[in-house]
mmCIF file of C-alpha atoms in Angstrom:
data_model
loop_
_atom_site.group_PDB
_atom_site.id
_atom_site.type_symbol
_atom_site.label_atom_id
_atom_site.label_comp_id
_atom_site.label_asym_id
_atom_site.label_seq_id
_atom_site.Cartn_x
_atom_site.Cartn_y
_atom_site.Cartn_z
ATOM 1 C CA ASP A 1 10.452 -6.210 10.796
ATOM 2 C CA ILE A 2 12.008 -4.389 7.845
ATOM 3 C CA VAL A 3 12.140 -0.654 8.489
ATOM 4 C CA MET A 4 11.810 1.613 5.456
ATOM 5 C CA THR A 5 13.297 5.094 5.745
ATOM 6 C CA GLN A 6 12.694 7.746 3.110
ATOM 7 C CA SER A 7 14.612 10.958 2.542
ATOM 8 C CA PRO A 8 13.871 13.765 2.466
ATOM 9 C CA ASP A 9 10.577 14.106 4.350
ATOM 10 C CA SER A 10 9.617 16.953 2.037
ATOM 11 C CA LEU A 11 10.935 18.335 -1.196
ATOM 12 C CA ALA A 12 10.247 21.456 -3.264
ATOM 13 C CA VAL A 13 11.263 21.378 -6.913
ATOM 14 C CA SER A 14 10.721 23.820 -9.753
ATOM 15 C CA LEU A 15 8.474 22.856 -12.640
ATOM 16 C CA GLY A 16 10.434 20.983 -15.294
ATOM 17 C CA GLU A 17 13.257 20.133 -12.910
ATOM 18 C CA ARG A 18 14.284 16.735 -11.579
ATOM 19 C CA ALA A 19 12.956 15.375 -8.289
ATOM 20 C CA THR A 20 14.725 12.570 -6.451
ATOM 21 C CA ILE A 21 13.389 10.629 -3.478
ATOM 22 C CA ASN A 22 15.446 8.048 -1.624
ATOM 23 C CA CYS A 23 14.356 4.957 0.266
ATOM 24 C CA LYS A 24 16.514 2.738 2.443
ATOM 25 C CA SER A 25 15.501 -0.614 3.898
ATOM 26 C CA SER A 26 16.924 -1.988 7.145
ATOM 27 C CA GLN A 27 17.700 -5.270 5.393
ATOM 28 C CA SER A 28 17.982 -6.383 1.811
ATOM 29 C CA VAL A 29 14.739 -6.833 -0.125
ATOM 30 C CA LEU A 30 16.522 -8.610 -2.983
ATOM 31 C CA TYR A 31 15.240 -12.166 -3.243
ATOM 32 C CA SER A 32 18.124 -14.370 -4.361
ATOM 33 C CA SER A 33 15.939 -17.067 -5.906
ATOM 34 C CA ASP A 34 14.494 -14.740 -8.570
ATOM 35 C CA ASN A 35 16.952 -11.810 -8.387
ATOM 36 C CA LYS A 36 14.079 -9.356 -7.878
ATOM 37 C CA ASN A 37 13.907 -6.450 -5.468
ATOM 38 C CA TYR A 38 10.567 -6.572 -3.644
ATOM 39 C CA LEU A 39 10.203 -2.812 -3.555
ATOM 40 C CA ALA A 40 7.363 -0.610 -4.807
ATOM 41 C CA TRP A 41 6.667 3.114 -5.062
ATOM 42 C CA TYR A 42 3.241 4.692 -4.643
ATOM 43 C CA GLN A 43 1.879 8.169 -5.250
ATOM 44 C CA GLN A 44 -0.913 9.560 -3.077
ATOM 45 C CA LYS A 45 -2.735 12.790 -3.822
ATOM 46 C CA PRO A 46 -4.943 14.491 -1.199
ATOM 47 C CA GLY A 47 -8.231 12.679 -0.636
ATOM 48 C CA GLN A 48 -7.257 9.793 -2.905
ATOM 49 C CA PRO A 49 -5.994 6.269 -2.326
ATOM 50 C CA PRO A 50 -2.388 5.439 -3.136
ATOM 51 C CA LYS A 51 -1.564 4.650 -6.743
ATOM 52 C CA LEU A 52 1.080 2.130 -7.739
ATOM 53 C CA LEU A 53 3.856 3.718 -9.805
ATOM 54 C CA ILE A 54 6.789 1.307 -9.741
ATOM 55 C CA TYR A 55 7.208 -2.348 -8.747
ATOM 56 C CA TRP A 56 10.211 -4.710 -8.653
ATOM 57 C CA ALA A 57 12.096 -1.464 -7.820
ATOM 58 C CA SER A 58 12.293 -0.341 -11.445
ATOM 59 C CA THR A 59 9.302 -1.586 -13.471
ATOM 60 C CA ARG A 60 6.830 1.135 -14.320
ATOM 61 C CA GLU A 61 3.164 0.236 -13.858
ATOM 62 C CA SER A 62 1.026 0.403 -16.986
ATOM 63 C CA GLY A 63 -0.112 3.945 -17.738
ATOM 64 C CA VAL A 64 2.490 5.658 -15.561
ATOM 65 C CA PRO A 65 4.315 8.432 -17.456
ATOM 66 C CA ASP A 66 7.892 7.634 -18.401
ATOM 67 C CA ARG A 67 9.185 10.651 -16.482
ATOM 68 C CA PHE A 68 8.853 8.393 -13.421
ATOM 69 C CA SER A 69 11.679 5.900 -12.931
ATOM 70 C CA GLY A 70 12.909 3.680 -10.140
ATOM 71 C CA SER A 71 16.383 2.392 -9.460
ATOM 72 C CA GLY A 72 18.476 0.678 -6.814
ATOM 73 C CA SER A 73 18.991 -2.771 -5.386
ATOM 74 C CA GLY A 74 19.400 -4.504 -2.054
ATOM 75 C CA THR A 75 18.781 -1.806 0.534
ATOM 76 C CA ASP A 76 19.028 1.504 -1.348
ATOM 77 C CA PHE A 77 16.448 2.732 -3.802
ATOM 78 C CA THR A 78 15.540 5.917 -5.637
ATOM 79 C CA LEU A 79 12.431 7.299 -7.295
ATOM 80 C CA THR A 80 13.198 9.944 -9.903
ATOM 81 C CA ILE A 81 10.802 12.279 -11.653
ATOM 82 C CA SER A 82 12.777 13.616 -14.595
ATOM 83 C CA SER A 83 10.754 16.742 -15.293
ATOM 84 C CA LEU A 84 8.307 17.787 -12.588
ATOM 85 C CA GLN A 85 4.747 18.550 -13.656
ATOM 86 C CA VAL A 86 2.009 20.249 -11.642
ATOM 87 C CA GLU A 87 0.080 16.981 -11.400
ATOM 88 C CA ASP A 88 3.034 15.300 -9.672
ATOM 89 C CA VAL A 89 2.418 17.209 -6.431
ATOM 90 C CA ALA A 90 1.689 14.414 -3.980
ATOM 91 C CA VAL A 91 3.099 12.296 -1.181
ATOM 92 C CA TYR A 92 5.276 9.403 -2.323
ATOM 93 C CA TYR A 93 5.764 6.168 -0.393
ATOM 94 C CA CYS A 94 8.132 3.263 -0.847
ATOM 95 C CA GLN A 95 7.052 -0.177 0.342
ATOM 96 C CA GLN A 96 8.766 -3.508 0.777
ATOM 97 C CA TYR A 97 6.777 -6.636 -0.018
ATOM 98 C CA TYR A 98 9.672 -8.997 0.637
ATOM 99 C CA SER A 99 8.243 -10.220 3.932
ATOM 100 C CA THR A 100 5.380 -9.561 6.300
ATOM 101 C CA PRO A 101 4.731 -7.249 7.937
ATOM 102 C CA TYR A 102 4.808 -5.367 4.669
ATOM 103 C CA THR A 103 6.146 -1.954 5.577
ATOM 104 C CA PHE A 104 6.005 1.512 4.059
ATOM 105 C CA GLY A 105 8.343 4.432 4.314
ATOM 106 C CA GLN A 106 7.079 7.469 6.210
ATOM 107 C CA GLY A 107 6.339 9.326 2.971
ATOM 108 C CA THR A 108 7.916 12.227 1.106
ATOM 109 C CA LYS A 109 5.810 15.285 0.361
ATOM 110 C CA LEU A 110 6.644 16.754 -3.034
ATOM 111 C CA GLU A 111 5.726 20.364 -3.758
ATOM 112 C CA ILE A 112 6.369 22.968 -6.432
ATOM 113 C CA LYS A 113 9.065 25.547 -5.682
ATOM 114 C CA GLU B 1 -13.572 -1.606 -14.940
ATOM 115 C CA VAL B 2 -11.445 -3.160 -12.218
ATOM 116 C CA GLN B 3 -12.683 -1.759 -8.923
ATOM 117 C CA LEU B 4 -12.678 -2.224 -5.162
ATOM 118 C CA VAL B 5 -15.327 -0.551 -3.013
ATOM 119 C CA GLU B 6 -15.110 -0.538 0.773
ATOM 120 C CA SER B 7 -18.025 -0.107 3.153
ATOM 121 C CA GLY B 8 -18.890 -0.541 6.811
ATOM 122 C CA GLY B 9 -16.896 2.252 8.382
ATOM 123 C CA GLY B 10 -18.305 4.619 10.958
ATOM 124 C CA LEU B 11 -18.145 5.865 14.533
ATOM 125 C CA VAL B 12 -17.709 3.236 17.237
ATOM 126 C CA GLN B 13 -16.942 3.430 20.947
ATOM 127 C CA PRO B 14 -13.682 2.090 22.381
ATOM 128 C CA GLY B 15 -13.998 -1.635 22.950
ATOM 129 C CA GLY B 16 -16.614 -1.948 20.232
ATOM 130 C CA SER B 17 -16.657 -3.936 16.999
ATOM 131 C CA LEU B 18 -17.049 -3.186 13.329
ATOM 132 C CA ARG B 19 -17.002 -5.270 10.162
ATOM 133 C CA LEU B 20 -15.598 -3.759 6.994
ATOM 134 C CA SER B 21 -16.447 -5.102 3.555
ATOM 135 C CA CYS B 22 -14.678 -4.713 0.233
ATOM 136 C CA ALA B 23 -16.592 -5.519 -2.944
ATOM 137 C CA ALA B 24 -14.526 -6.462 -5.969
ATOM 138 C CA SER B 25 -15.656 -6.015 -9.556
ATOM 139 C CA GLY B 26 -14.073 -6.250 -12.985
ATOM 140 C CA PHE B 27 -11.826 -9.167 -12.021
ATOM 141 C CA THR B 28 -12.068 -12.621 -10.440
ATOM 142 C CA LEU B 29 -11.378 -12.135 -6.739
ATOM 143 C CA SER B 30 -10.563 -15.804 -6.201
ATOM 144 C CA ASN B 31 -7.423 -15.432 -8.333
ATOM 145 C CA TYR B 32 -5.900 -12.747 -6.124
ATOM 146 C CA GLU B 33 -4.338 -12.359 -2.719
ATOM 147 C CA MET B 34 -5.740 -9.376 -0.843
ATOM 148 C CA ASN B 35 -4.725 -6.926 1.858
ATOM 149 C CA TRP B 36 -6.059 -4.277 4.187
ATOM 150 C CA VAL B 37 -4.027 -1.101 4.683
ATOM 151 C CA ARG B 38 -4.919 1.800 6.951
ATOM 152 C CA GLN B 39 -4.003 5.449 7.234
ATOM 153 C CA ALA B 40 -4.562 7.462 10.384
ATOM 154 C CA PRO B 41 -5.566 11.102 9.835
ATOM 155 C CA GLY B 42 -2.579 13.053 8.522
ATOM 156 C CA LYS B 43 -0.289 10.033 8.842
ATOM 157 C CA GLY B 44 1.373 7.472 6.595
ATOM 158 C CA LEU B 45 0.313 4.054 5.366
ATOM 159 C CA GLU B 46 0.234 1.016 7.643
ATOM 160 C CA TRP B 47 -0.294 -2.509 6.350
ATOM 161 C CA VAL B 48 -2.901 -4.326 8.464
ATOM 162 C CA SER B 49 -3.549 -7.800 7.128
ATOM 163 C CA TYR B 50 -3.083 -10.214 4.194
ATOM 164 C CA ILE B 51 -5.067 -13.208 2.986
ATOM 165 C CA SER B 52 -3.978 -15.696 0.349
ATOM 166 C CA THR B 53 -6.131 -17.061 -2.406
ATOM 167 C CA SER B 54 -8.586 -19.537 -0.867
ATOM 168 C CA GLY B 55 -7.777 -18.079 2.579
ATOM 169 C CA GLY B 56 -5.212 -20.694 3.529
ATOM 170 C CA LYS B 57 -2.630 -18.160 4.689
ATOM 171 C CA ILE B 58 -3.350 -15.120 6.822
ATOM 172 C CA TYR B 59 -0.858 -12.617 8.205
ATOM 173 C CA SER B 60 -1.540 -9.570 10.355
ATOM 174 C CA ALA B 61 0.346 -6.677 11.864
ATOM 175 C CA ASP B 62 1.252 -7.053 15.525
ATOM 176 C CA SER B 63 -0.814 -3.942 16.284
ATOM 177 C CA VAL B 64 -4.041 -5.756 15.343
ATOM 178 C CA LYS B 65 -3.195 -9.397 15.974
ATOM 179 C CA GLY B 66 -5.824 -11.097 18.095
ATOM 180 C CA ARG B 67 -8.317 -8.278 17.518
ATOM 181 C CA PHE B 68 -8.780 -8.056 13.727
ATOM 182 C CA THR B 69 -9.629 -10.945 11.408
ATOM 183 C CA ILE B 70 -9.399 -10.861 7.631
ATOM 184 C CA SER B 71 -11.612 -13.175 5.587
ATOM 185 C CA ARG B 72 -12.943 -13.577 2.086
ATOM 186 C CA ASP B 73 -16.009 -14.926 0.288
ATOM 187 C CA ASP B 74 -15.018 -15.459 -3.319
ATOM 188 C CA ALA B 75 -18.546 -16.510 -4.275
ATOM 189 C CA LYS B 76 -19.665 -13.015 -3.238
ATOM 190 C CA ASN B 77 -16.538 -11.325 -4.639
ATOM 191 C CA SER B 78 -15.966 -9.830 -1.235
ATOM 192 C CA LEU B 79 -13.207 -9.291 1.295
ATOM 193 C CA TYR B 80 -13.856 -8.555 4.953
ATOM 194 C CA LEU B 81 -12.139 -7.209 8.043
ATOM 195 C CA GLN B 82 -13.733 -8.021 11.389
ATOM 196 C CA MET B 83 -12.457 -5.532 13.943
ATOM 197 C CA ASN B 84 -12.995 -6.217 17.660
ATOM 198 C CA SER B 85 -11.815 -4.515 20.841
ATOM 199 C CA LEU B 86 -11.340 -1.278 18.942
ATOM 200 C CA ARG B 87 -9.044 1.400 20.335
ATOM 201 C CA ALA B 88 -8.674 5.102 19.656
ATOM 202 C CA GLU B 89 -5.446 4.374 17.784
ATOM 203 C CA ASP B 90 -7.389 2.265 15.268
ATOM 204 C CA THR B 91 -8.986 5.460 13.953
ATOM 205 C CA ALA B 92 -8.050 5.595 10.283
ATOM 206 C CA VAL B 93 -9.147 5.282 6.692
ATOM 207 C CA TYR B 94 -9.112 1.589 5.842
ATOM 208 C CA TYR B 95 -8.247 0.571 2.290
ATOM 209 C CA CYS B 96 -8.539 -2.822 0.690
ATOM 210 C CA ALA B 97 -5.786 -3.445 -1.830
ATOM 211 C CA ARG B 98 -5.273 -6.151 -4.405
ATOM 212 C CA ASP B 99 -1.975 -7.984 -4.352
ATOM 213 C CA GLY B 100 -0.777 -8.159 -7.935
ATOM 214 C CA TYR B 101 1.073 -11.458 -7.480
ATOM 215 C CA SER B 102 -1.266 -13.244 -9.877
ATOM 216 C CA SER B 103 -0.587 -10.530 -12.436
ATOM 217 C CA GLY B 104 3.155 -10.971 -12.039
ATOM 218 C CA LEU B 105 3.923 -7.841 -10.082
ATOM 219 C CA ASP B 106 3.195 -8.690 -6.425
ATOM 220 C CA ALA B 107 2.812 -5.078 -5.265
ATOM 221 C CA PHE B 108 -0.553 -3.549 -4.399
ATOM 222 C CA ASP B 109 -1.873 -2.703 -7.839
ATOM 223 C CA ILE B 110 -5.539 -1.865 -7.181
ATOM 224 C CA TRP B 111 -6.829 0.131 -4.180
ATOM 225 C CA GLY B 112 -10.320 1.011 -3.048
ATOM 226 C CA GLN B 113 -11.322 4.547 -2.124
ATOM 227 C CA GLY B 114 -11.277 3.692 1.570
ATOM 228 C CA THR B 115 -13.743 3.726 4.455
ATOM 229 C CA MET B 116 -13.278 5.839 7.576
ATOM 230 C CA VAL B 117 -13.317 4.231 11.011
ATOM 231 C CA THR B 118 -13.480 6.533 14.023
ATOM 232 C CA VAL B 119 -13.085 5.093 17.505
ATOM 233 C CA SER B 120 -14.254 7.592 20.079
ATOM 234 C CA SER B 121 -16.567 7.907 23.056
#
């Protein structure tokens, strides 16, 4: 199984500042046949289901604000929020969909400092 | 509006059974692969099971293999999860989630609101 490890577990950032969340996979999620990283980022607010933010490691889902960006390849990935807004307070998860069992990171709780 | 609505959760005793349903609307279910994902209270997300279009391929997490069965009825626009031999550790909110492969993105692009399953005596 591919193990996904996020860092940090929690993060407090001031409004308007940059937030960075890291995700590391235990093996590469880059598929050589299509050169795509099978890595997604989700946002989950209390009492709500997860919401897809980023797929293919760096493609923003329709409707997601452009302050959210994803980067990385192979085994190391980053979700960046360029200017933190109040509505960004949530738990963020990375997920690999390269192979089953599809696995999620443990989550990173993002709060306002 | 594209939507998934789960139902069938509730309180069940250890060793009991429950069948969850997920009703799809706003899109053609038969065109999409589907998944179940669960979240124990205060914990992270755990993928449970996957079913391909037409149901030809099914994959499940080791933690539920042999006890849970995913199925689909495209004529009814519905996805199901039959859960047998339930354990306390199966207590969680269960989400159905659309696999966006047919839309070119392959991640879980649509999620239901979830249904709570509590296994307790």
